[in-house]
Short mmCIF file of C-alpha atoms and ligand atoms in Angstrom, two decimals:
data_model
loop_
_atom_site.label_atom_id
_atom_site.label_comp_id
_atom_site.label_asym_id
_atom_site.label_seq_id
_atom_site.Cartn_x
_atom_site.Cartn_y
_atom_site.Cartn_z
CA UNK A 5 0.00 0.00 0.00
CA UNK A 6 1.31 3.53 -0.86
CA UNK A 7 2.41 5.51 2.28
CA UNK A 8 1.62 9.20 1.78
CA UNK A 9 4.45 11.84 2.73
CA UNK A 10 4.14 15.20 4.08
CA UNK A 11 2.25 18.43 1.75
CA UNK A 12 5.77 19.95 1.83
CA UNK A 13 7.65 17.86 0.14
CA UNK A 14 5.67 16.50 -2.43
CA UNK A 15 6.26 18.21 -5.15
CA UNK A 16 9.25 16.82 -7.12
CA UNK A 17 10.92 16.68 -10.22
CA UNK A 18 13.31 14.04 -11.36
CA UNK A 19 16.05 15.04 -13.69
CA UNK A 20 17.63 12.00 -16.03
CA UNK A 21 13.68 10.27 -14.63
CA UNK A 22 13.99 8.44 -18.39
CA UNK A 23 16.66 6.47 -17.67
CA UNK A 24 17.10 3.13 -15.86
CA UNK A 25 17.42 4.12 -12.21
CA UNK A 26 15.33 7.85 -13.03
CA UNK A 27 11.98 5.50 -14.16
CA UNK A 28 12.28 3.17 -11.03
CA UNK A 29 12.84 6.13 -9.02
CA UNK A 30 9.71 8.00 -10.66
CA UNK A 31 7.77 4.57 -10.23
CA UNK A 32 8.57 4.13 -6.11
CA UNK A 33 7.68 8.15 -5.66
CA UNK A 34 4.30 7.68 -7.17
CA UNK A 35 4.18 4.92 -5.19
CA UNK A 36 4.93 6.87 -1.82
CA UNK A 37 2.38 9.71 -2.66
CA UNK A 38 4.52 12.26 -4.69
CA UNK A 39 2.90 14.39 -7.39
CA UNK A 40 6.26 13.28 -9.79
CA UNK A 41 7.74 15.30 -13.44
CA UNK A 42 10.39 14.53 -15.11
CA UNK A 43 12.96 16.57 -16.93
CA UNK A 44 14.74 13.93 -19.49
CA UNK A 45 16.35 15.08 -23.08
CA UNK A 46 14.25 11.78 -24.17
CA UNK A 47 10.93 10.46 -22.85
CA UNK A 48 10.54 6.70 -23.39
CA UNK A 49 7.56 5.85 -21.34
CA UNK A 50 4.05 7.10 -20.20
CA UNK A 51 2.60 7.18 -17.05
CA UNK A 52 -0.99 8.44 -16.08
CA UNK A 53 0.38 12.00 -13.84
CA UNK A 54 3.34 12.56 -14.65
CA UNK A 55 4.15 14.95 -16.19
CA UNK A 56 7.11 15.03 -18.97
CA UNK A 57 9.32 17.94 -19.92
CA UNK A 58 11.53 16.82 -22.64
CA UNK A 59 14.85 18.83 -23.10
CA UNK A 60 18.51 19.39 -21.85
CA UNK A 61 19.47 19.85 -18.98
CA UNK A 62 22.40 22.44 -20.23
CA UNK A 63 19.16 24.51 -21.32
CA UNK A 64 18.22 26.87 -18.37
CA UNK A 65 15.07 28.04 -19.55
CA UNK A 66 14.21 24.85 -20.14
CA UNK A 67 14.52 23.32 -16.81
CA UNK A 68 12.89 26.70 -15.11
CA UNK A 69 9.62 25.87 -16.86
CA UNK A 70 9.88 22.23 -15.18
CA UNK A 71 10.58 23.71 -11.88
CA UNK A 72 7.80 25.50 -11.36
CA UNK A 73 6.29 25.22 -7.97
CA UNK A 74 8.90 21.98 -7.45
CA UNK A 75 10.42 21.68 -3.58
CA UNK A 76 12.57 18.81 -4.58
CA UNK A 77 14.58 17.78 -7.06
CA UNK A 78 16.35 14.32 -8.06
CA UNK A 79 19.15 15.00 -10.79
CA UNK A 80 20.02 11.55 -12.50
CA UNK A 81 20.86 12.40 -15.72
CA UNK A 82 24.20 11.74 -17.16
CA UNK A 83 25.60 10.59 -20.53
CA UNK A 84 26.24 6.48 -20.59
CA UNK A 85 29.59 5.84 -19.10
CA UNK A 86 30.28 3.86 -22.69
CA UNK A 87 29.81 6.71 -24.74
CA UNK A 88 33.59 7.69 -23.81
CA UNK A 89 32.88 11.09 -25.11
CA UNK A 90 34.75 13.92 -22.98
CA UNK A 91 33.41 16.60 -24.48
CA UNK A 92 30.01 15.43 -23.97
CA UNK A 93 30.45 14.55 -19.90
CA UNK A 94 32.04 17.93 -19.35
CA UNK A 95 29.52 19.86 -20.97
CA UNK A 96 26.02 17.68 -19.17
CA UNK A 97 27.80 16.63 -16.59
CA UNK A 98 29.89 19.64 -14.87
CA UNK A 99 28.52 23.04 -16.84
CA UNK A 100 24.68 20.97 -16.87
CA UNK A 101 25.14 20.64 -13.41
CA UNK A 102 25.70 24.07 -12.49
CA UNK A 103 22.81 24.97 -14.46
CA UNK A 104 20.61 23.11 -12.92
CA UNK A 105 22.37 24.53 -9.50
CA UNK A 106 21.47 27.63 -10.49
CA UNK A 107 18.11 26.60 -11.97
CA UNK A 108 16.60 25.48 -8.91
CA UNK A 109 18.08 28.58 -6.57
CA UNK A 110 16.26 30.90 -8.76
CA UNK A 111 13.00 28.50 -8.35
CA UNK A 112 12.99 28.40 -4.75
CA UNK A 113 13.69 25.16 -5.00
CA UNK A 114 14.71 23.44 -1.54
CA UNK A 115 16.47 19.97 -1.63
CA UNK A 116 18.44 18.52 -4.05
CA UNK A 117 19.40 14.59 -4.47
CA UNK A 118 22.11 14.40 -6.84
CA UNK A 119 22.92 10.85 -8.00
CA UNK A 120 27.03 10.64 -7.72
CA UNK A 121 28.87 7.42 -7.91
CA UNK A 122 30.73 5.21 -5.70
CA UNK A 123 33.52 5.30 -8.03
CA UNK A 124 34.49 8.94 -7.32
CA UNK A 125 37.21 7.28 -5.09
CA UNK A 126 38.18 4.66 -7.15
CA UNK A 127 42.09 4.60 -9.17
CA UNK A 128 41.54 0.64 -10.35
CA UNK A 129 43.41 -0.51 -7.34
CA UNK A 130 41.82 -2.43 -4.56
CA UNK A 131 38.93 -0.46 -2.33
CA UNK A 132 37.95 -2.71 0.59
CA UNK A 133 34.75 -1.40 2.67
CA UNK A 134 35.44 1.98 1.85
CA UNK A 135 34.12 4.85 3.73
CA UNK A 136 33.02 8.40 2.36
CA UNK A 137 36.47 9.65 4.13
CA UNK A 138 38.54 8.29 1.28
CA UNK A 139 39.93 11.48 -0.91
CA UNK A 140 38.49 11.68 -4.40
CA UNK A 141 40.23 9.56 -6.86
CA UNK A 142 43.62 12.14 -7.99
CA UNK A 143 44.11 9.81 -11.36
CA UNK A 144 40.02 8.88 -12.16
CA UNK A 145 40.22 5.44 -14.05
CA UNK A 146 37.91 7.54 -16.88
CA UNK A 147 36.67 11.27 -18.05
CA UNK A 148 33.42 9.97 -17.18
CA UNK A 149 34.56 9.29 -13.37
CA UNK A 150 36.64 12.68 -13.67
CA UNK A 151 32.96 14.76 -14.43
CA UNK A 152 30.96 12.95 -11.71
CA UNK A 153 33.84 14.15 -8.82
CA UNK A 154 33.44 17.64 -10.58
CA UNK A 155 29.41 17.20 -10.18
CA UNK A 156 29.94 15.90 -6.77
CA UNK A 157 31.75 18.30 -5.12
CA UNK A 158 29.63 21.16 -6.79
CA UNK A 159 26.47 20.24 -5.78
CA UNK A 160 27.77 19.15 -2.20
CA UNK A 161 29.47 23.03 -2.18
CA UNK A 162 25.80 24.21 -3.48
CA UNK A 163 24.32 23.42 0.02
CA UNK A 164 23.12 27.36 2.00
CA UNK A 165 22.28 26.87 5.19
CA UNK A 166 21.16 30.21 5.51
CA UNK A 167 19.43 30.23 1.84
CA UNK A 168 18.01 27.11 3.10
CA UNK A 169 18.98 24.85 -0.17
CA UNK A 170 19.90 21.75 1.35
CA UNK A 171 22.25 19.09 -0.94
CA UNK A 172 23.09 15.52 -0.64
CA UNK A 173 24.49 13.09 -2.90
CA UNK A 174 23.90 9.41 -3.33
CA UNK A 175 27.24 7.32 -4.21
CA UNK A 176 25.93 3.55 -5.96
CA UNK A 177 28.03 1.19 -7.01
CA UNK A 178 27.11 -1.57 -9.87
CA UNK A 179 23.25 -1.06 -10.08
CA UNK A 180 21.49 -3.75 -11.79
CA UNK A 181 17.95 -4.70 -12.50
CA UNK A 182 14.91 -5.21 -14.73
CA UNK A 183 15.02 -3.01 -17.83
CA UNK A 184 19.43 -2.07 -17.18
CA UNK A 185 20.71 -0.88 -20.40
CA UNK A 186 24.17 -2.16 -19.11
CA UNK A 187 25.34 -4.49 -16.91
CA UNK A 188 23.04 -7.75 -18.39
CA UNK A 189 23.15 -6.73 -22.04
CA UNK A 190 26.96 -5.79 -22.31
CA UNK A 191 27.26 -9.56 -20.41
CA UNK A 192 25.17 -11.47 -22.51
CA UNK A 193 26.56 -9.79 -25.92
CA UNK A 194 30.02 -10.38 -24.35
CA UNK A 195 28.79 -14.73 -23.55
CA UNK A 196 26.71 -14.63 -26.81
CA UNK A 197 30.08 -13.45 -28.83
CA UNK A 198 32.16 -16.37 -27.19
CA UNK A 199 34.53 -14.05 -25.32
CA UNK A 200 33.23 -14.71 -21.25
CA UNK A 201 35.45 -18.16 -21.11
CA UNK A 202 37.68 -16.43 -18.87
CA UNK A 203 38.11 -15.09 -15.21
CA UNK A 204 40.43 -12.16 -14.43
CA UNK A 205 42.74 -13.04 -12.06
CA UNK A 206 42.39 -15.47 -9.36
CA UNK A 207 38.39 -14.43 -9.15
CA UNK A 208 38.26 -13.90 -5.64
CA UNK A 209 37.79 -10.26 -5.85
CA UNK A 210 34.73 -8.92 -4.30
CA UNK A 211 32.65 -6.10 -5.51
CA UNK A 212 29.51 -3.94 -4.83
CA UNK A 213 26.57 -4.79 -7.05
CA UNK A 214 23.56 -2.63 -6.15
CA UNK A 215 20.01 -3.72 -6.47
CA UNK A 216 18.04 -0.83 -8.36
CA UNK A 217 15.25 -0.81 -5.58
CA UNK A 218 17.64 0.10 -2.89
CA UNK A 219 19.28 2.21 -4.61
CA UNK A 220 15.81 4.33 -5.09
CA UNK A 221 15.19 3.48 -1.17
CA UNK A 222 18.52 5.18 -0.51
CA UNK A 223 17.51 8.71 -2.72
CA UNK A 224 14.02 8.56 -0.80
CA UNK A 225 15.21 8.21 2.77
CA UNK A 226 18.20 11.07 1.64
CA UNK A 227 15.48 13.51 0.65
CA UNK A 228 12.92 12.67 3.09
CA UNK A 229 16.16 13.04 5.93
CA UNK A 230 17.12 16.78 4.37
CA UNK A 231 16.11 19.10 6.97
CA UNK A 232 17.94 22.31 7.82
CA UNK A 233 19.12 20.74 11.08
CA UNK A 234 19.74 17.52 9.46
CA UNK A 235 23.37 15.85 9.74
CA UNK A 236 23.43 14.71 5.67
CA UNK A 237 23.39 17.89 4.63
CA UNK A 238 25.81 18.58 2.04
CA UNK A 239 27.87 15.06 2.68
CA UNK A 240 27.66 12.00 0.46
CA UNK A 241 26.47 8.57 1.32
CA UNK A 242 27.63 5.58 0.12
CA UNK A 243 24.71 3.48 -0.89
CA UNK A 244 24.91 -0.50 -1.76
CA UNK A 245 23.39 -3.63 -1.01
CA UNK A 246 25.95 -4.00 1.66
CA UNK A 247 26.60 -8.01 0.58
CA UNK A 248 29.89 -7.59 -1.21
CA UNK A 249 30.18 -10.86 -3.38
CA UNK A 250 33.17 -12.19 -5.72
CA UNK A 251 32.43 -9.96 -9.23
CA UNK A 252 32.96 -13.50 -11.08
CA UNK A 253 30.65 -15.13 -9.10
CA UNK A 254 28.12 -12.30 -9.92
CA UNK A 255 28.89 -12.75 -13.39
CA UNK A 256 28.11 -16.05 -13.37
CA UNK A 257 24.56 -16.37 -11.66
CA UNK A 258 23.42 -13.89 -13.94
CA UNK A 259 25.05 -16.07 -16.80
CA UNK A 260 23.67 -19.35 -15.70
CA UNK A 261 20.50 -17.81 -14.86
CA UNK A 262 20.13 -16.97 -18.48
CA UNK A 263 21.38 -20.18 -19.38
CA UNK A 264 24.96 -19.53 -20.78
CA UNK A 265 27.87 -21.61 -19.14
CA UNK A 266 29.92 -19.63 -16.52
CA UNK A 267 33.33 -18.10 -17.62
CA UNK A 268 35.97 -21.12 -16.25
CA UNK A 269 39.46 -20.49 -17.31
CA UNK A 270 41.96 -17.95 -15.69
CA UNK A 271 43.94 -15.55 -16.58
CA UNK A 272 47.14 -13.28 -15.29
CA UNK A 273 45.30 -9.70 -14.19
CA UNK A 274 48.81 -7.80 -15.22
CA UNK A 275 48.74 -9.87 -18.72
CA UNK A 276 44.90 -8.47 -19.52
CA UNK A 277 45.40 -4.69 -18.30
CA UNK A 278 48.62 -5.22 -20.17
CA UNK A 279 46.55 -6.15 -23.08
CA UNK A 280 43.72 -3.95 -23.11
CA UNK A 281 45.87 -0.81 -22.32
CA UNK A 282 47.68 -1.81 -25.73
CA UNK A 283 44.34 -2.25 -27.65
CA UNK A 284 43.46 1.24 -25.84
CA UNK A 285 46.67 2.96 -27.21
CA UNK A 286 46.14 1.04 -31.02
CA UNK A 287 42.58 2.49 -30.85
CA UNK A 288 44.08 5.95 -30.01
CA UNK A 289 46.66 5.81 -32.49
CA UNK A 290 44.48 4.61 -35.43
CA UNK A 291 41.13 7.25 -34.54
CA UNK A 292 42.11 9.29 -37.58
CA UNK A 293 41.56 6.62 -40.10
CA UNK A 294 39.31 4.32 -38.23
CA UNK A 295 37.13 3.76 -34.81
CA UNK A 296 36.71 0.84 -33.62
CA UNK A 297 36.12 0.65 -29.42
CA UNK A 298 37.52 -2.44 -27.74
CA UNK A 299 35.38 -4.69 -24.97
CA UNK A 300 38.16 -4.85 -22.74
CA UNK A 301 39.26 -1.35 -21.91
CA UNK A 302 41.96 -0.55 -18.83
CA UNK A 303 39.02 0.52 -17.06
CA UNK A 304 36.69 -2.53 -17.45
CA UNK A 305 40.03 -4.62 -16.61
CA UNK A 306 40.04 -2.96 -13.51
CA UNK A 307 36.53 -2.92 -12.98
CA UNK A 308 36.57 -6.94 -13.04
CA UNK A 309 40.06 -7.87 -11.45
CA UNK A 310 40.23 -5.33 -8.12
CA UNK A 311 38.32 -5.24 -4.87
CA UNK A 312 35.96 -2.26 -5.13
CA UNK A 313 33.43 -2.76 -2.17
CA UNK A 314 32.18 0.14 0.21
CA UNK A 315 30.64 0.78 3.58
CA UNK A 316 27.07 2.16 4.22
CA UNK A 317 27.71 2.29 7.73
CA UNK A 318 27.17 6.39 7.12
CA UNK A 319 23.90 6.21 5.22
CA UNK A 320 22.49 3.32 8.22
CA UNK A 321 23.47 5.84 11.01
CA UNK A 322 22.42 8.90 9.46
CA UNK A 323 19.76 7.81 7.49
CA UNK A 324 18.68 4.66 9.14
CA UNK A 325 19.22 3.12 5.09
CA UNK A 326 19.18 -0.67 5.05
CA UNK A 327 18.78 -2.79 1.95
CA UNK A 328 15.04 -3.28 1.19
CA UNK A 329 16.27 -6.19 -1.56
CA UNK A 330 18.80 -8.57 -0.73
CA UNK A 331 21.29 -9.67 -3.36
CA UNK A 332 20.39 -13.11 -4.15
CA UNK A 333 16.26 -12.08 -4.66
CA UNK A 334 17.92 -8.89 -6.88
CA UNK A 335 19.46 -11.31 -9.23
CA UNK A 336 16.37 -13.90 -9.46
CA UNK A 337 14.32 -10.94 -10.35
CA UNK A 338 16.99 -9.77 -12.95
CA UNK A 339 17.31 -12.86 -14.42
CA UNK A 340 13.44 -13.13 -14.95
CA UNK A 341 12.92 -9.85 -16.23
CA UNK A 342 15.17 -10.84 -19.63
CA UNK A 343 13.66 -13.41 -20.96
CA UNK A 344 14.50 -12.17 -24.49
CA UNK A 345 18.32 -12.73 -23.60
CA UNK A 346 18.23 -16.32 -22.44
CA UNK A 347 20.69 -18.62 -24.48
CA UNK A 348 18.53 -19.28 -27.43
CA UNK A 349 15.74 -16.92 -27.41
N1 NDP B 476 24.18 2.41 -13.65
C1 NDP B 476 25.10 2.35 -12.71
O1 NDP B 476 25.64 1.27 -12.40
C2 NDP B 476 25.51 3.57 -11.95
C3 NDP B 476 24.97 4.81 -12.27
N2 NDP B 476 25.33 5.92 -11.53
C4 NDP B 476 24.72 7.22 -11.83
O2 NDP B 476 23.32 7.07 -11.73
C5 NDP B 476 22.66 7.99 -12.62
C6 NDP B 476 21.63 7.23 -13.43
O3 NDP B 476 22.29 6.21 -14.17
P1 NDP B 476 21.48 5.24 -15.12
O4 NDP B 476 20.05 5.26 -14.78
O5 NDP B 476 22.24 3.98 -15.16
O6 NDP B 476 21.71 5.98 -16.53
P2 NDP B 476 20.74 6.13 -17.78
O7 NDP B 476 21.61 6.44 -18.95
O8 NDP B 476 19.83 4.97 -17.90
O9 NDP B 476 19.86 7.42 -17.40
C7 NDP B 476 20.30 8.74 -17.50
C8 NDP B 476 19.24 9.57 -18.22
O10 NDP B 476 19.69 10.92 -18.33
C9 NDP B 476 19.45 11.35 -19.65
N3 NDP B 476 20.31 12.45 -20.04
C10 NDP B 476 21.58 12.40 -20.50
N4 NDP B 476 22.02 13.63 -20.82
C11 NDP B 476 21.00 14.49 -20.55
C12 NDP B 476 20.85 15.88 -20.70
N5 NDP B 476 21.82 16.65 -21.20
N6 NDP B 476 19.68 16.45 -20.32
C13 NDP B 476 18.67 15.69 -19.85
N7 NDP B 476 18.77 14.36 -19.71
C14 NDP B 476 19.91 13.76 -20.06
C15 NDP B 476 19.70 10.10 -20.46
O11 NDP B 476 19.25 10.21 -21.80
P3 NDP B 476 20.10 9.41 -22.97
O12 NDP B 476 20.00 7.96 -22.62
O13 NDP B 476 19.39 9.78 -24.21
O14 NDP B 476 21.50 9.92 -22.87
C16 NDP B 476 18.96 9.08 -19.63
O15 NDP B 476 17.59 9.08 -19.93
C17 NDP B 476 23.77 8.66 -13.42
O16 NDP B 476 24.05 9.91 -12.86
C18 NDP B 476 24.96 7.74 -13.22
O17 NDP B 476 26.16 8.47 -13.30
C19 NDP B 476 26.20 5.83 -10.49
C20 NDP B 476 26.77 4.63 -10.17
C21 NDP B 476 26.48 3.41 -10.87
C1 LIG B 477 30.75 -3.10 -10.31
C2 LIG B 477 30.50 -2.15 -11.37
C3 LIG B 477 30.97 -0.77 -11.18
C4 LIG B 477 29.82 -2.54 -12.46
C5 LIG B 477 29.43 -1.57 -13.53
C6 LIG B 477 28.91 -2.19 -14.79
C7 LIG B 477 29.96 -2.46 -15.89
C8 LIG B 477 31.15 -1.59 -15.74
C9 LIG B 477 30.28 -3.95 -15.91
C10 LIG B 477 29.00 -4.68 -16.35
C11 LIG B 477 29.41 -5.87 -17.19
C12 LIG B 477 30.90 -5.93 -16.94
C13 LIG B 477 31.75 -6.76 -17.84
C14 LIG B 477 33.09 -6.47 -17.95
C15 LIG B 477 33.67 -5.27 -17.29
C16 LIG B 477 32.74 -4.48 -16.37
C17 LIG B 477 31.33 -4.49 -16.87
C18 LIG B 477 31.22 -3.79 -18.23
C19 LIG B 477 33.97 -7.30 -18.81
C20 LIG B 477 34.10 -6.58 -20.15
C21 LIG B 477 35.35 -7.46 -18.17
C22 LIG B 477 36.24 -8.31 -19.02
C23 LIG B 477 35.61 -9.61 -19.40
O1 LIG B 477 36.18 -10.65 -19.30
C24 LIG B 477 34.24 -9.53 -19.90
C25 LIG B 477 33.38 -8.70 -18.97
C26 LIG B 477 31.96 -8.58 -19.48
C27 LIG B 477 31.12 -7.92 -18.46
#
């Protein structure tokens, strides 16, 4: 049954609400009694009240016609991580965000969830149950990384006590679910191409995967916790599912689920970052006469082969966050929600 929030704070608009983790938010806030818009430079879906403002977020004018009478505001836009394009994350995500910054000061606008990313921290060596205190990443493993720790810090700076335009961001790491443009499909085309016979490494490294559901719980519970005397104000919270698990293990329940055979064989970590920085360097070399973008990057090397799990021992004190999913009914509900990528189909 819904559970209806307080007059004040129902009014919100979700930035980026097109996208995989914007829609489930958008879903769970109807859900909870929200009157919900969405700002999204695409709209991909209906629903019966919401209402849809398509355009970019870069656009000021734009986003002041969605804000209108708004008191909250979840910004979860961002280009793809694989669309590699520097230009493109500077310009949404650092000069975007500090339009929308500005966007909702000039609105009246009074809390703002930004989605960040555990990986602000993250160089592609080993993070085990990291806490918010770790220093942002000097040497980001991409641009994409580089523009979220920009994003971060700005909106986390935005925060006016006296203004009273309260700030918090939301750090996931590895969200999966139904309808992920990602994780799943870039697995299953990797299985259904022949290449996921091998494990990184010795495949005991354990990693953060993030069921979509909490990481919408976690956004709720940060903007229904901004007050002005409230303790997350302008800090960041790690938010996971809080069961780190080995990434190849991961990899291979969602691979057996869908019925293709688990990766088995191993391989040297140093030989395959080795490898892929070398493919990375060809692909740089040869971009004048020809593009061609290779599946293992440096980054995704890293990605697979290191620890990268975090704590959420912040978000359960401050905001009393638990999981609402744990990991093993996350992946059973994953795994039903493709059927159109099961071996065969
Ligand atoms: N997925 C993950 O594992 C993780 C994601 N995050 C963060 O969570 C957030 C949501 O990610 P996710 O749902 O996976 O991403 P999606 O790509 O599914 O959603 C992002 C949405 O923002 C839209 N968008 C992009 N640029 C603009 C723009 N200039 N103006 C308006 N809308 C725009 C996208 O449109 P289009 O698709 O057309 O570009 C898309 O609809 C992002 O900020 C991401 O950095 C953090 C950690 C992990
Ligand atoms: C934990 C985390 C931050 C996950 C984010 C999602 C993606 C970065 C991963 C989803 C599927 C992964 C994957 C690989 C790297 C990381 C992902 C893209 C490989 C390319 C790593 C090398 C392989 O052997 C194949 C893997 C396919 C799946």
């Amino acid at each position: 049954m819904a559970t209806r929030v307080r007059p004040s704070v129902k009014k919100c608009l979700v930035i980026g609400g097109s996208g995989f983790l914007g829609r489930h938010l958008v879903e769970k806030l109807l859900d909870r009694g929200y009157a919900v818009s969405v700002f999204d430079i695409r709209q991909n879906y209906e629903l019966p009240n919401v209402i849809f403002y398509q355009g970019d977020l870069c656009d000021k004018q734009a986003l002041l016609s969605a804000l209108k009478d708004v008191s909250l505001v979840f910004h979860c836009a961002s280009p793809a991580p694989a669309s590699d394009n520097r230009e493109l994350f500077e310009r949404v995500n650092i000069q975007g965000t500090g339009t929308v910054i500005q966007a909702c000061k000039e609105s009246g606008v009074k809390k703002m969830v930004l989605t960040s990313s555990a990986s602000v921290v993250f160089e592609g060596t080993d993070i085990k149950n990291g806490t918010e205190g770790l220093p942002y990443a000097k040497k980001p493993i991409d641009y994409y990384t580089q523009t979220k720790i920009k994003q971060e810090k700005m909106v986390l700076e935005a925060y006016d006590s006296e203004s009273g335009f309260l700030t918090v961001a939301i750090r996931p790491h590895g969200i999966f679910g139904p309808r992920d443009p990602q994780l799943v499909p870039i697995l299953v085309d990797t299985a259904r191409r022949g290449k996921m016979k091998f494990i990184i490494g010795d495949g005991t490294n354990l990693v953060d995967f993030t069921f979509v559901e909490n990481v919408v719980h976690g956004h709720i519970l940060a903007a229904e916790r901004l007050k002005a005397d409230s303790p997350i104000c302008g800090k960041a919270y790690h938010i996971t599912n809080d069961e780190p698990i080995r990434f190849w293990d991961f990899m291979s329940e969602i691979l057996v689920g869908l019925g293709y055979p688990a990766p088995r064989y191993h391989l040297p970590y140093l030989f395959v970052y080795g490898l892929a920085l070398l493919l990375w360097l060809l692909a740089l070399l040869c971009s004048p006469l020809i593009s061609f973008k290779p599946t293992f990057t440096p980054m995704r090397v890293a990605l697979a082969g290191t620890h990268h799990y975090y704590s959420c021992e912040r978000a359960k004190e401050d905001m009393g966050y638990s999981p609402v999913v744990t990991l093993k009914e996350g992946i059973k509900r994953t795994v039903e929600s493709y059927p159109h990528l099961r071996q065969g189909a």
